[in-house]
Tab-separated table of C-alpha atoms in Angstrom:
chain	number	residue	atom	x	y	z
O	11	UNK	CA	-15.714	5.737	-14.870
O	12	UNK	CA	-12.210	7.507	-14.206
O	13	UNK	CA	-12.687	9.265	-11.036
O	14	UNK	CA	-14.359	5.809	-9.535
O	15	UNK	CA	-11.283	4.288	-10.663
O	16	UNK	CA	-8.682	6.269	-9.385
O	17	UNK	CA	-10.868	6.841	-6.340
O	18	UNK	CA	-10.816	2.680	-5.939
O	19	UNK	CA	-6.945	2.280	-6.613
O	20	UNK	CA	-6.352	5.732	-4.074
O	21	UNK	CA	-8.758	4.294	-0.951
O	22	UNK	CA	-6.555	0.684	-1.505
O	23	UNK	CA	-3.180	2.716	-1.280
O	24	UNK	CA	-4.361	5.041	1.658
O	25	UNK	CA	-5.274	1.702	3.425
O	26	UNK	CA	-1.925	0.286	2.526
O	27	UNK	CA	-0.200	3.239	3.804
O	28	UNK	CA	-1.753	2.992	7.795
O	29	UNK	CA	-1.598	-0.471	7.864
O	30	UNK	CA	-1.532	-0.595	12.016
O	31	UNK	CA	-3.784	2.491	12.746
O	32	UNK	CA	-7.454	0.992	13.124
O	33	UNK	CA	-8.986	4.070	12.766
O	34	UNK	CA	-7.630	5.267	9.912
O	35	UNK	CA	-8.392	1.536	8.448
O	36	UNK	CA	-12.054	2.144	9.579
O	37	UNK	CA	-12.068	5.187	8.182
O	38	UNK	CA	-11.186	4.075	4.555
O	39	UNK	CA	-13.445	0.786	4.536
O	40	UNK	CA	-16.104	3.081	5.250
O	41	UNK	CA	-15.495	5.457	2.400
O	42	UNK	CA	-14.807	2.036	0.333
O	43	UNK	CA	-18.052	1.129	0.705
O	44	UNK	CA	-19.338	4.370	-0.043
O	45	UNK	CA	-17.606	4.723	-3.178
O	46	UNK	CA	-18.549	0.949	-4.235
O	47	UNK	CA	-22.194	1.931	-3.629
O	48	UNK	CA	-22.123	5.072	-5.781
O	49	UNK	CA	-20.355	3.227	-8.595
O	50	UNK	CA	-19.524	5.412	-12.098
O	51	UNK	CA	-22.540	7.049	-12.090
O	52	UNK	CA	-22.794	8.606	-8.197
O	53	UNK	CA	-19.429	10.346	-8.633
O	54	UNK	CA	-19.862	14.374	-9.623
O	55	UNK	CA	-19.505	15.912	-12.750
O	56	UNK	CA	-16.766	18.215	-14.183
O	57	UNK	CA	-16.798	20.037	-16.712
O	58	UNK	CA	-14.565	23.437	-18.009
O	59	UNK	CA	-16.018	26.703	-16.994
O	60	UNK	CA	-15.267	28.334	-21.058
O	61	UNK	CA	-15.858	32.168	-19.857
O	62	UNK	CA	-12.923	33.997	-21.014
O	63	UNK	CA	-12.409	35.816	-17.983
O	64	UNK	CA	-12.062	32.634	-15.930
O	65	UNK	CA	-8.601	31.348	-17.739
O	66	UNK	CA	-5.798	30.513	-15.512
O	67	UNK	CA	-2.591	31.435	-15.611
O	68	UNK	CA	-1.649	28.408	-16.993
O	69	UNK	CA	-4.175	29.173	-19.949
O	70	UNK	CA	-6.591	25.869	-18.640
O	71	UNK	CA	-10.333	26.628	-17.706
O	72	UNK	CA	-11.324	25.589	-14.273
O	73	UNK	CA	-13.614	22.836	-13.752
O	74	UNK	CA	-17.170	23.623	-12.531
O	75	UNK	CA	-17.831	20.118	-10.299
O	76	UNK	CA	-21.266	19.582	-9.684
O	77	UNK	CA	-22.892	16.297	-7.458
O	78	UNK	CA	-25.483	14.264	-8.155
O	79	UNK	CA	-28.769	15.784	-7.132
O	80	UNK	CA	-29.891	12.720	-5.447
O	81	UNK	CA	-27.003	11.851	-3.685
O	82	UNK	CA	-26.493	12.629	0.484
O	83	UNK	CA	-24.242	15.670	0.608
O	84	UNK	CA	-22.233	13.804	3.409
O	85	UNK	CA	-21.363	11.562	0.453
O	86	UNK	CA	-19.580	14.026	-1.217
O	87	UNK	CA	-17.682	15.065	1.521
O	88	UNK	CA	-16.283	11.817	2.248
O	89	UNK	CA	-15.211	11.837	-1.392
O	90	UNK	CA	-14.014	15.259	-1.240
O	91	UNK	CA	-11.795	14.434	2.200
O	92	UNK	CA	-10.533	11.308	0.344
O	93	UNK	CA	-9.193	13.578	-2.989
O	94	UNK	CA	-7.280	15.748	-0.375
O	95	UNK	CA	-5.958	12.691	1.377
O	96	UNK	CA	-5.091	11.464	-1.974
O	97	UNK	CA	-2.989	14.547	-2.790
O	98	UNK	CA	-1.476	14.741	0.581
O	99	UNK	CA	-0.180	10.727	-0.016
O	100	UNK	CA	1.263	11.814	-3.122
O	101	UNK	CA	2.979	14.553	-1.881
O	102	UNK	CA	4.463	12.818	1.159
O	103	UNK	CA	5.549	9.808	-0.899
O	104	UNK	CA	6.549	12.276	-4.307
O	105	UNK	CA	4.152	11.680	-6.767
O	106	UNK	CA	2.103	13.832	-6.121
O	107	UNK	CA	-0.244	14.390	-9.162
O	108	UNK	CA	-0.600	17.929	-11.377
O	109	UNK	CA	-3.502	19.832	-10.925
O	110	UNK	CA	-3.878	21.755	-13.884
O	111	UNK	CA	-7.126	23.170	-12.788
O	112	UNK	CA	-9.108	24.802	-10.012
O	113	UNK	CA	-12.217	22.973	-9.102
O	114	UNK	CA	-15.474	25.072	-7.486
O	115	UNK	CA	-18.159	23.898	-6.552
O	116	UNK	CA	-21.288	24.525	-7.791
O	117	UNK	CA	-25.251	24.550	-7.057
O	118	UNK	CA	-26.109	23.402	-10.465
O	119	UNK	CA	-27.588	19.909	-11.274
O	120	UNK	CA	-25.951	17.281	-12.307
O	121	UNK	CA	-27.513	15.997	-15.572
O	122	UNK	CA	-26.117	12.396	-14.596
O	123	UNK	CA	-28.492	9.449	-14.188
O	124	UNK	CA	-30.209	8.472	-11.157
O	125	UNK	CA	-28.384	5.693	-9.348
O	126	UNK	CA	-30.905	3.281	-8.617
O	127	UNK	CA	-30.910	0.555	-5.824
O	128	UNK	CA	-28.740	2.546	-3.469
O	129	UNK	CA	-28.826	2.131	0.149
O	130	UNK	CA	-31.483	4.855	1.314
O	131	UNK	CA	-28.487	6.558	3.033
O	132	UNK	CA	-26.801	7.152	0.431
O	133	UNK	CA	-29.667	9.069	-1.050
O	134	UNK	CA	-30.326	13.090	-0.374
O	135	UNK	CA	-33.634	12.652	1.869
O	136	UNK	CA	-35.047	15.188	0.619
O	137	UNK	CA	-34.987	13.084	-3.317
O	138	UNK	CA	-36.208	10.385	-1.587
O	139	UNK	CA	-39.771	12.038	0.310
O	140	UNK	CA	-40.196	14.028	-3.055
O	141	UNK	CA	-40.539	10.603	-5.237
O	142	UNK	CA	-44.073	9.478	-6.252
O	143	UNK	CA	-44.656	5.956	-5.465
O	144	UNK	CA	-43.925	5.012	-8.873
O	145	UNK	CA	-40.536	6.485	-8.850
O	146	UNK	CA	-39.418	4.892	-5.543
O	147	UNK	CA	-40.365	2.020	-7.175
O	148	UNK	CA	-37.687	2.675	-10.123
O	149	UNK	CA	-35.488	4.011	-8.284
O	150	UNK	CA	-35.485	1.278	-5.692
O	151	UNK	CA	-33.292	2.545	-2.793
O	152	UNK	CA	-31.716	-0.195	-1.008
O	153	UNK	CA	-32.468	-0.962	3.341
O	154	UNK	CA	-28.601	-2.473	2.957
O	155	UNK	CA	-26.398	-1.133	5.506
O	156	UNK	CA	-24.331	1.340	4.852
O	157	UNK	CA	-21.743	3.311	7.687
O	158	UNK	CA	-23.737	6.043	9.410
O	159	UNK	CA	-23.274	9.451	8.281
């Protein structure tokens, strides 16, 4: 519920801070919309990577971020470009928020729930031609449209 949060109040400020550039204004509605769709549960997971070897110097753990297995990768780059945008703002305006710890990337599966009633695009196609037709049926993605990836 945090990271959509932050994401919500950061894509309001980024849009606030190009008021007269129309493509930067497009460019944030449509990763609004994104991030509305996804909600709490289509953001990625962190948690801290506890192997000794991997402490900082700083003595934190980094994070191990994984996405959602069902959700479009192109998702989660939108979201990713939108974090560094978010650091870049708060660097240029000088509050620019600590990072404490390194976040990689992983492979692994997110144990989060399915998001259900999605727009398909949102979805990782591959998910969605792998359901049985009783879990398209539950999961219920959306024909709503959504920007084009």
């Amino acid at each position: 519920m945090q990271k959509h949060s932050a994401r919500k109040r950061a894509i309001m400020e980024l849009l606030d801070a190009s008021p007269e550039d129309p493509v930067e204004q497009r460019k944030w509605r449509t990763v609004q919309e994104v991030n509305e769709a996804l909600g709490n549960e289509g953001q990625s997971s962190e948690e801290s990577d506890r192997e000794p070897s991997k402490r900082l110097p700083n003595y934190a753990f980094p994070l191990k971020v994984t996405r959602p297995h069902y959700r479009h990768p192109i998702a989660g780059e939108l979201l990713d470009d939108l974090d560094r945008s978010i650091d870049m703002l708060r660097q240029i305006s000088g509050t620019r928020r600590v990072h404490h710890r390194l976040r990689t990337r992983t492979t692994d599966i997110s144990t989060n729930s399915i998001k259900c009633g999605l727009p398909k695009s949102l979805y990782e196609p591959q998910f969605l031609s792998g359901l049985t037709p009783f879990q398209r049926n539950r999961v219920k993605p959306s024909d709503t449209a959504t920007p084009r990836f």
